[in-house]
Amino acid sequence: MDAPFDLPQARIGWVCNWLVPELKEKEAKAFNLRDTTVAALLRLDLVARVDKLLDLVAHNAAALGRQVALTAALPPGQRAMRIASHAWPCYTHPATRPLYDEPALRAAIEELFPPIGEAAVAGDVRLSTHPGQYCVLTSAREEVLRSSVDEVEYHVELFRLLGLAGSWHPRGTHVNIHGGARAPGIDAFRAGMSRLSEAARNLLTVENDEVAYGLGDLLPLAGEVAMVLDLHHHWVATGEYIEPDDWRVATVAASWRGVRPMSHVSAPREELVGATQDLPDRAALLAAGVSARDLRAHAPRLWNGPHADWARRHLAWSDLEVEAKDKNLASAAFAAG
DNA sequence: GAGGGTCAAGTCCGT
DNA sequence: ACGGACTTGACCCTC
């Protein structure tokens, strides 16, 4: 409740991967975070496991530092990015989590990450994360709920080391998840939230999806958690091009309590819609035999002019993360358009 | 270096 | 009841 409107600048953000088409694949790796698998780690002996994680965490800190610097160098209206979730690989799996108690690994993390947060603040970069599909705060299964809480708290710990946790969405920082399982209902989300730390509840956001929890399903939570409006998910679910002056948008905006909201935008694949530059018509596409499932897929770019113009109007009240296969290239093109 | 198999996890939908 | 999709690759291993 304390935060002023601390980010007046409208921003277009990019997500997870920084593409550099002119570089060879190997060189481009320096710009992005690496990962490993639990199975691969467990095939190693104990010393090699820690060594491997040390190597990956050092690489990821360097890559994240580069990404923050690149984003800080963009015009003010493009200084927003989503951090890939594998900054600390395998951190939340029970079989590999204890490796992170090794003093050398812990020390490396505590040394390498705080300066990145300082650079983000100094460079006016808004940061977010988006835990994946396995993070389900509404799950009726205790073990799933527990691992989901662990997953959220991992992202919060990352932001704590970056100096961006502790109050309500500092500088717009957020950890964004979906509602999750439909059957347990919205009260299960409240129950899941009650298992989170206060720091986590201050960073959490909840985003509408196409299947389980749409915009209307989430609105009752607006007084309890900040809401991310995914414009594409809402279109896939309803066919509606929701407008910035809609009352539901006002409710979503108010859920951020004075911090500038974040919303998501993406476009359906061009080959499903055809060569037209008209606004894609969901009902007509479905009638023509296109499946709702296919409409969910993200196009490489925001390729449709009227669609991009509609999305751009939402910058009046919210920042926008562009979810597109071309990543930062799509965000930059959208910002330039 | 290339190619093919592997990868922790949940939920929903179609068959 | 079961397999595939979602996300969408990137990594790992063998040759």
Tab-separated table of C-alpha atoms (C1' of nucleotides) in Angstrom:
chain	number	residue	atom	x	y	z
A	1	MET	CA	0.000	0.000	0.000
A	2	ASP	CA	3.030	2.187	0.466
A	3	ALA	CA	4.380	2.425	-3.061
A	4	PRO	CA	3.924	5.543	-5.111
A	5	PHE	CA	3.612	5.422	-8.868
A	6	ASP	CA	7.322	4.786	-9.063
A	7	LEU	CA	7.640	3.903	-12.753
A	8	PRO	CA	5.790	6.533	-14.758
A	9	GLN	CA	7.600	5.592	-17.976
A	10	ALA	CA	5.691	3.137	-20.207
A	11	ARG	CA	7.900	0.169	-21.089
A	12	ILE	CA	8.007	-2.634	-23.611
A	13	GLY	CA	9.945	-5.620	-22.327
A	14	TRP	CA	11.637	-8.677	-23.806
A	15	VAL	CA	11.596	-12.165	-22.273
A	16	CYS	CA	14.226	-14.720	-21.233
A	17	ASN	CA	16.485	-14.957	-24.271
A	18	TRP	CA	18.552	-12.282	-25.988
A	19	LEU	CA	18.965	-13.201	-29.646
A	20	VAL	CA	21.978	-11.935	-31.608
A	21	PRO	CA	21.410	-13.195	-35.160
A	22	GLU	CA	24.743	-11.949	-36.478
A	23	LEU	CA	26.685	-14.092	-33.993
A	24	LYS	CA	27.469	-17.758	-34.307
A	25	GLU	CA	25.547	-20.020	-31.933
A	26	LYS	CA	28.548	-20.544	-29.684
A	27	GLU	CA	29.243	-16.829	-29.283
A	28	ALA	CA	25.584	-16.035	-28.711
A	29	LYS	CA	25.620	-18.306	-25.655
A	30	ALA	CA	27.489	-15.654	-23.725
A	31	PHE	CA	24.343	-13.530	-23.821
A	32	ASN	CA	22.041	-16.133	-22.335
A	33	LEU	CA	21.669	-18.264	-19.237
A	34	ARG	CA	22.631	-21.940	-19.358
A	35	ASP	CA	21.006	-24.875	-17.615
A	36	THR	CA	21.549	-28.535	-16.799
A	37	THR	CA	19.358	-31.430	-15.718
A	38	VAL	CA	19.004	-33.221	-12.413
A	39	ALA	CA	19.885	-36.504	-14.111
A	40	ALA	CA	23.096	-35.141	-15.573
A	41	LEU	CA	24.171	-33.711	-12.213
A	42	LEU	CA	23.447	-36.945	-10.374
A	43	ARG	CA	25.607	-38.925	-12.807
A	44	LEU	CA	28.610	-36.996	-11.464
A	45	ASP	CA	30.431	-37.494	-8.199
A	46	LEU	CA	29.868	-34.958	-5.441
A	47	VAL	CA	32.857	-32.754	-6.202
A	48	ALA	CA	32.056	-32.634	-9.892
A	49	ARG	CA	28.441	-31.715	-9.158
A	50	VAL	CA	29.480	-28.654	-7.223
A	51	ASP	CA	32.087	-27.753	-9.839
A	52	LYS	CA	29.518	-27.950	-12.583
A	53	LEU	CA	27.078	-25.744	-10.694
A	54	LEU	CA	29.848	-23.271	-9.921
A	55	ASP	CA	30.612	-23.086	-13.621
A	56	LEU	CA	26.962	-22.627	-14.586
A	57	VAL	CA	26.189	-20.067	-11.896
A	58	ALA	CA	29.243	-18.016	-12.872
A	59	HIS	CA	28.240	-18.170	-16.524
A	60	ASN	CA	24.668	-17.204	-15.692
A	61	ALA	CA	25.721	-14.257	-13.547
A	62	ALA	CA	27.919	-12.993	-16.381
A	63	ALA	CA	25.144	-13.495	-18.942
A	64	LEU	CA	22.517	-11.844	-16.755
A	65	GLY	CA	24.869	-8.943	-16.164
A	66	ARG	CA	25.233	-8.566	-19.936
A	67	GLN	CA	21.482	-8.691	-20.429
A	68	VAL	CA	20.887	-6.026	-17.810
A	69	ALA	CA	23.571	-3.815	-19.369
A	70	LEU	CA	22.080	-4.274	-22.847
A	71	THR	CA	18.616	-3.439	-21.552
A	72	ALA	CA	19.872	-0.395	-19.640
A	73	ALA	CA	21.367	0.842	-22.907
A	74	LEU	CA	17.969	0.738	-24.653
A	75	PRO	CA	15.705	3.800	-24.778
A	76	PRO	CA	13.761	4.348	-21.522
A	77	GLY	CA	10.618	2.855	-23.057
A	78	GLN	CA	12.294	-0.532	-23.556
A	79	ARG	CA	13.992	-1.031	-20.206
A	80	ALA	CA	12.148	-4.141	-19.015
A	81	MET	CA	13.115	-7.812	-19.165
A	82	ARG	CA	12.119	-11.218	-17.842
A	83	ILE	CA	14.897	-13.295	-16.271
A	84	ALA	CA	15.049	-16.955	-17.338
A	85	SER	CA	14.142	-19.209	-14.417
A	86	HIS	CA	17.297	-21.353	-14.481
A	87	ALA	CA	19.701	-18.741	-13.095
A	88	TRP	CA	20.555	-21.250	-10.373
A	89	PRO	CA	20.072	-24.625	-12.114
A	90	CYS	CA	18.200	-27.374	-10.269
A	91	TYR	CA	17.910	-25.203	-7.163
A	92	THR	CA	14.463	-26.467	-6.154
A	93	HIS	CA	14.824	-30.181	-6.763
A	94	PRO	CA	15.213	-32.065	-3.463
A	95	ALA	CA	18.022	-34.230	-4.837
A	96	THR	CA	20.169	-31.283	-5.898
A	97	ARG	CA	19.108	-28.470	-3.578
A	98	PRO	CA	21.618	-29.487	-0.845
A	99	LEU	CA	24.454	-28.805	-3.287
A	100	TYR	CA	23.669	-25.133	-2.892
A	101	ASP	CA	24.582	-25.368	0.781
A	102	GLU	CA	28.188	-25.967	-0.242
A	103	PRO	CA	30.062	-22.895	1.011
A	104	ALA	CA	31.902	-22.304	-2.255
A	105	LEU	CA	28.695	-22.265	-4.267
A	106	ARG	CA	26.835	-20.154	-1.750
A	107	ALA	CA	29.698	-17.678	-1.638
A	108	ALA	CA	29.819	-17.432	-5.421
A	109	ILE	CA	26.124	-16.645	-5.622
A	110	GLU	CA	26.288	-14.061	-2.870
A	111	GLU	CA	29.213	-12.377	-4.546
A	112	LEU	CA	28.028	-12.430	-8.146
A	113	PHE	CA	24.353	-11.506	-8.015
A	114	PRO	CA	23.992	-8.373	-5.855
A	115	PRO	CA	25.997	-6.205	-8.298
A	116	ILE	CA	23.595	-7.229	-11.070
A	117	GLY	CA	20.676	-5.901	-9.061
A	118	GLU	CA	22.544	-2.674	-8.437
A	119	ALA	CA	23.172	-2.333	-12.176
A	120	ALA	CA	19.483	-2.898	-12.881
A	121	VAL	CA	18.485	-0.171	-10.438
A	122	ALA	CA	21.156	2.224	-11.692
A	123	GLY	CA	20.224	1.450	-15.299
A	124	ASP	CA	16.472	1.820	-14.728
A	125	VAL	CA	15.714	-1.778	-15.792
A	126	ARG	CA	12.432	-3.359	-14.659
A	127	LEU	CA	12.835	-7.096	-13.898
A	128	SER	CA	10.427	-10.013	-13.720
A	129	THR	CA	10.409	-13.807	-13.662
A	130	HIS	CA	7.820	-16.375	-14.714
A	131	PRO	CA	7.972	-19.778	-12.947
A	132	GLY	CA	6.753	-22.559	-15.212
A	133	GLN	CA	3.781	-24.809	-15.586
A	134	TYR	CA	4.672	-27.009	-12.631
A	135	CYS	CA	4.218	-24.210	-10.145
A	136	VAL	CA	0.597	-24.679	-9.067
A	137	LEU	CA	-0.499	-22.897	-5.909
A	138	THR	CA	-4.046	-24.245	-6.350
A	139	SER	CA	-3.011	-27.897	-6.370
A	140	ALA	CA	-5.018	-30.214	-4.131
A	141	ARG	CA	-1.927	-32.382	-3.662
A	142	GLU	CA	0.193	-31.421	-0.685
A	143	GLU	CA	3.503	-32.411	-2.290
A	144	VAL	CA	2.715	-30.375	-5.398
A	145	LEU	CA	1.717	-27.397	-3.308
A	146	ARG	CA	4.910	-27.680	-1.281
A	147	SER	CA	7.143	-27.794	-4.345
A	148	SER	CA	5.190	-24.916	-5.868
A	149	VAL	CA	5.800	-22.813	-2.765
A	150	ASP	CA	9.498	-23.760	-2.989
A	151	GLU	CA	9.551	-22.668	-6.613
A	152	VAL	CA	8.058	-19.257	-5.863
A	153	GLU	CA	10.391	-18.777	-2.907
A	154	TYR	CA	13.382	-19.617	-5.121
A	155	HIS	CA	12.536	-16.746	-7.444
A	156	VAL	CA	12.024	-14.483	-4.440
A	157	GLU	CA	15.423	-15.488	-3.063
A	158	LEU	CA	16.965	-14.526	-6.396
A	159	PHE	CA	15.318	-11.120	-6.174
A	160	ARG	CA	16.365	-10.787	-2.538
A	161	LEU	CA	19.996	-11.167	-3.596
A	162	LEU	CA	19.382	-8.633	-6.349
A	163	GLY	CA	18.136	-6.229	-3.688
A	164	LEU	CA	14.610	-6.216	-5.130
A	165	ALA	CA	12.561	-7.992	-2.462
A	166	GLY	CA	11.140	-6.915	0.849
A	167	SER	CA	8.479	-4.407	-0.118
A	168	TRP	CA	5.525	-4.284	-2.507
A	169	HIS	CA	6.851	-4.824	-6.072
A	170	PRO	CA	9.909	-2.596	-5.777
A	171	ARG	CA	10.557	-0.928	-9.135
A	172	GLY	CA	7.781	-3.084	-10.618
A	173	THR	CA	9.595	-6.350	-9.860
A	174	HIS	CA	7.338	-9.403	-9.932
A	175	VAL	CA	7.225	-13.202	-9.875
A	176	ASN	CA	4.366	-14.122	-12.168
A	177	ILE	CA	2.427	-17.407	-12.131
A	178	HIS	CA	-0.855	-18.776	-13.468
A	179	GLY	CA	-3.875	-19.777	-11.406
A	180	GLY	CA	-3.142	-23.462	-11.981
A	181	ALA	CA	-5.586	-26.294	-11.425
A	182	ARG	CA	-9.196	-25.330	-12.040
A	183	ALA	CA	-11.092	-27.875	-9.961
A	184	PRO	CA	-9.937	-26.728	-6.503
A	185	GLY	CA	-11.142	-23.218	-7.276
A	186	ILE	CA	-9.980	-19.730	-6.479
A	187	ASP	CA	-10.000	-20.253	-2.709
A	188	ALA	CA	-7.228	-22.790	-3.220
A	189	PHE	CA	-5.125	-19.988	-4.638
A	190	ARG	CA	-5.710	-17.988	-1.478
A	191	ALA	CA	-4.727	-21.034	0.572
A	192	GLY	CA	-1.564	-21.445	-1.483
A	193	MET	CA	-0.693	-17.783	-1.075
A	194	SER	CA	-1.041	-18.109	2.683
A	195	ARG	CA	1.844	-20.589	2.592
A	196	LEU	CA	4.186	-18.024	1.060
A	197	SER	CA	6.530	-15.729	2.931
A	198	GLU	CA	5.566	-12.073	3.205
A	199	ALA	CA	8.378	-11.204	0.784
A	200	ALA	CA	6.898	-13.642	-1.743
A	201	ARG	CA	3.365	-12.306	-1.379
A	202	ASN	CA	4.788	-8.855	-2.069
A	203	LEU	CA	6.345	-9.983	-5.369
A	204	LEU	CA	3.728	-12.461	-6.602
A	205	THR	CA	1.462	-11.751	-9.557
A	206	VAL	CA	-1.210	-13.949	-11.116
A	207	GLU	CA	-1.871	-14.120	-14.855
A	208	ASN	CA	-4.986	-15.203	-16.741
A	209	ASP	CA	-4.650	-18.288	-18.950
A	210	GLU	CA	-6.803	-19.745	-21.762
A	211	VAL	CA	-8.062	-22.850	-20.002
A	212	ALA	CA	-8.344	-22.815	-16.221
A	213	TYR	CA	-8.456	-19.250	-14.876
A	214	GLY	CA	-9.515	-16.495	-17.246
A	215	LEU	CA	-9.609	-12.798	-16.509
A	216	GLY	CA	-13.098	-12.984	-15.003
A	217	ASP	CA	-12.090	-15.888	-12.777
A	218	LEU	CA	-9.142	-13.944	-11.337
A	219	LEU	CA	-10.805	-10.590	-10.716
A	220	PRO	CA	-11.979	-11.634	-7.221
A	221	LEU	CA	-8.278	-11.784	-6.253
A	222	ALA	CA	-7.592	-8.183	-7.267
A	223	GLY	CA	-7.592	-6.960	-3.681
A	224	GLU	CA	-5.088	-9.622	-2.620
A	225	VAL	CA	-2.507	-9.996	-5.383
A	226	ALA	CA	-1.352	-7.909	-8.337
A	227	MET	CA	-2.730	-9.190	-11.637
A	228	VAL	CA	-1.019	-9.611	-14.996
A	229	LEU	CA	-3.387	-9.344	-17.953
A	230	ASP	CA	-2.305	-11.512	-20.853
A	231	LEU	CA	-4.036	-9.938	-23.830
A	232	HIS	CA	-3.444	-12.954	-26.089
A	233	HIS	CA	-4.708	-15.510	-23.589
A	234	HIS	CA	-7.830	-13.430	-23.113
A	235	TRP	CA	-8.359	-13.248	-26.866
A	236	VAL	CA	-7.861	-16.996	-27.292
A	237	ALA	CA	-10.316	-17.690	-24.464
A	238	THR	CA	-13.014	-15.229	-25.524
A	239	GLY	CA	-12.292	-13.694	-28.930
A	240	GLU	CA	-12.435	-10.259	-27.320
A	241	TYR	CA	-10.026	-7.418	-27.999
A	242	ILE	CA	-10.329	-5.879	-24.560
A	243	GLU	CA	-9.848	-2.105	-24.528
A	244	PRO	CA	-7.846	0.001	-22.053
A	245	ASP	CA	-10.987	1.779	-20.819
A	246	ASP	CA	-12.731	-1.490	-19.885
A	247	TRP	CA	-13.813	-1.718	-16.225
A	248	ARG	CA	-11.986	-5.024	-15.841
A	249	VAL	CA	-8.757	-3.373	-16.939
A	250	ALA	CA	-9.302	-0.744	-14.267
A	251	THR	CA	-9.620	-3.512	-11.683
A	252	VAL	CA	-6.416	-5.155	-12.880
A	253	ALA	CA	-4.602	-1.806	-12.788
A	254	ALA	CA	-5.819	-1.103	-9.250
A	255	SER	CA	-4.514	-4.492	-8.076
A	256	TRP	CA	-0.971	-3.087	-8.427
A	257	ARG	CA	-1.686	-0.464	-5.756
A	258	GLY	CA	0.080	2.411	-7.455
A	259	VAL	CA	2.902	0.464	-9.074
A	260	ARG	CA	2.825	0.462	-12.861
A	261	PRO	CA	1.189	-2.808	-14.035
A	262	MET	CA	2.701	-5.354	-16.411
A	263	SER	CA	0.712	-7.075	-19.127
A	264	HIS	CA	1.609	-9.625	-21.795
A	265	VAL	CA	1.051	-9.532	-25.522
A	266	SER	CA	1.629	-11.970	-28.366
A	267	ALA	CA	0.107	-12.655	-31.758
A	268	PRO	CA	-1.330	-15.838	-33.286
A	269	ARG	CA	0.766	-17.390	-36.024
A	270	GLU	CA	0.450	-15.586	-39.297
A	271	GLU	CA	-0.075	-18.711	-41.398
A	272	LEU	CA	-3.237	-19.537	-39.424
A	273	VAL	CA	-4.752	-16.157	-40.086
A	274	GLY	CA	-3.761	-15.728	-43.720
A	275	ALA	CA	-2.313	-12.846	-45.644
A	276	THR	CA	-4.865	-10.330	-44.409
A	277	GLN	CA	-3.842	-7.306	-42.395
A	278	ASP	CA	-7.272	-7.158	-40.778
A	279	LEU	CA	-7.554	-7.797	-37.060
A	280	PRO	CA	-7.649	-11.604	-36.573
A	281	ASP	CA	-11.229	-12.782	-35.967
A	282	ARG	CA	-11.277	-15.711	-33.568
A	283	ALA	CA	-14.831	-16.825	-34.279
A	284	ALA	CA	-14.221	-16.789	-38.021
A	285	LEU	CA	-10.971	-18.725	-37.605
A	286	LEU	CA	-12.643	-21.384	-35.467
A	287	ALA	CA	-15.520	-21.625	-37.961
A	288	ALA	CA	-12.935	-22.116	-40.703
A	289	GLY	CA	-11.531	-25.111	-38.841
A	290	VAL	CA	-8.547	-23.631	-37.000
A	291	SER	CA	-8.270	-25.238	-33.570
A	292	ALA	CA	-8.255	-23.155	-30.400
A	293	ARG	CA	-5.092	-25.018	-29.452
A	294	ASP	CA	-3.280	-23.778	-32.561
A	295	LEU	CA	-4.333	-20.200	-31.832
A	296	ARG	CA	-2.423	-20.352	-28.544
A	297	ALA	CA	0.955	-20.663	-30.257
A	298	HIS	CA	3.057	-17.499	-30.390
A	299	ALA	CA	4.101	-15.959	-33.681
A	300	PRO	CA	7.708	-14.829	-34.182
A	301	ARG	CA	6.639	-11.174	-34.253
A	302	LEU	CA	3.665	-8.918	-33.612
A	303	TRP	CA	3.164	-9.011	-37.351
A	304	ASN	CA	-0.390	-7.677	-37.683
A	305	GLY	CA	-0.694	-3.900	-37.815
A	306	PRO	CA	-4.154	-3.410	-36.304
A	307	HIS	CA	-3.346	-5.980	-33.618
A	308	ALA	CA	-0.087	-4.214	-32.730
A	309	ASP	CA	-1.872	-0.849	-32.651
A	310	TRP	CA	-4.476	-2.269	-30.279
A	311	ALA	CA	-1.763	-3.700	-28.018
A	312	ARG	CA	0.132	-0.412	-28.077
A	313	ARG	CA	-2.939	1.426	-26.762
A	314	HIS	CA	-2.587	-0.608	-23.560
A	315	LEU	CA	0.696	1.176	-22.852
A	316	ALA	CA	-1.536	3.974	-21.583
A	317	TRP	CA	-2.019	2.041	-18.344
A	318	SER	CA	0.492	-0.850	-18.332
A	319	ASP	CA	3.932	-1.989	-19.393
A	320	LEU	CA	3.960	-4.835	-21.930
A	321	GLU	CA	6.124	-7.923	-22.138
A	322	VAL	CA	6.233	-9.222	-25.704
A	323	GLU	CA	6.010	-13.015	-25.823
A	324	ALA	CA	7.220	-13.913	-29.299
A	325	LYS	CA	9.596	-16.427	-30.783
A	326	ASP	CA	11.915	-13.670	-31.946
A	327	LYS	CA	12.288	-12.453	-28.336
A	328	ASN	CA	14.169	-9.129	-28.071
A	329	LEU	CA	14.007	-8.663	-31.845
A	330	ALA	CA	10.200	-8.786	-31.693
A	331	SER	CA	10.088	-6.403	-28.720
A	332	ALA	CA	12.363	-3.907	-30.452
A	333	ALA	CA	10.345	-4.056	-33.673
A	334	PHE	CA	7.111	-3.540	-31.733
A	335	ALA	CA	8.622	-0.580	-29.902
A	336	ALA	CA	9.863	0.908	-33.173
A	337	GLY	CA	6.536	0.379	-34.928
B	1	DG	C1'	31.051	-31.448	-35.071
B	2	DA	C1'	26.681	-33.611	-35.955
B	3	DG	C1'	22.729	-36.058	-34.780
B	4	DG	C1'	19.516	-38.229	-31.900
B	5	DG	C1'	17.801	-39.039	-27.303
B	6	DT	C1'	16.792	-36.915	-22.865
B	7	DC	C1'	14.982	-33.838	-19.519
B	8	DA	C1'	12.006	-32.914	-12.264
B	9	DA	C1'	7.934	-31.291	-11.972
B	10	DG	C1'	1.157	-30.593	-13.301
B	11	DT	C1'	-2.973	-30.277	-15.520
B	12	DC	C1'	-6.189	-30.506	-19.171
B	13	DC	C1'	-8.043	-32.359	-23.355
B	14	DG	C1'	-9.050	-35.691	-26.865
B	15	DT	C1'	-9.381	-40.486	-27.887
C	1	DA	C1'	-7.146	-44.992	-18.783
C	2	DC	C1'	-3.658	-43.015	-21.473
C	3	DG	C1'	-0.839	-40.138	-24.518
C	4	DG	C1'	0.125	-35.627	-26.129
C	5	DA	C1'	0.201	-30.618	-25.717
C	6	DC	C1'	1.494	-26.739	-23.360
C	7	DT	C1'	6.506	-24.155	-22.874
C	8	DT	C1'	10.312	-24.771	-26.523
C	9	DG	C1'	14.338	-25.688	-26.390
C	10	DA	C1'	19.051	-26.797	-24.600
C	11	DC	C1'	21.733	-30.110	-22.995
C	12	DC	C1'	24.082	-34.638	-22.989
C	13	DC	C1'	26.119	-38.455	-25.035
C	14	DT	C1'	27.808	-41.156	-28.700
C	15	DC	C1'	29.841	-41.590	-32.901
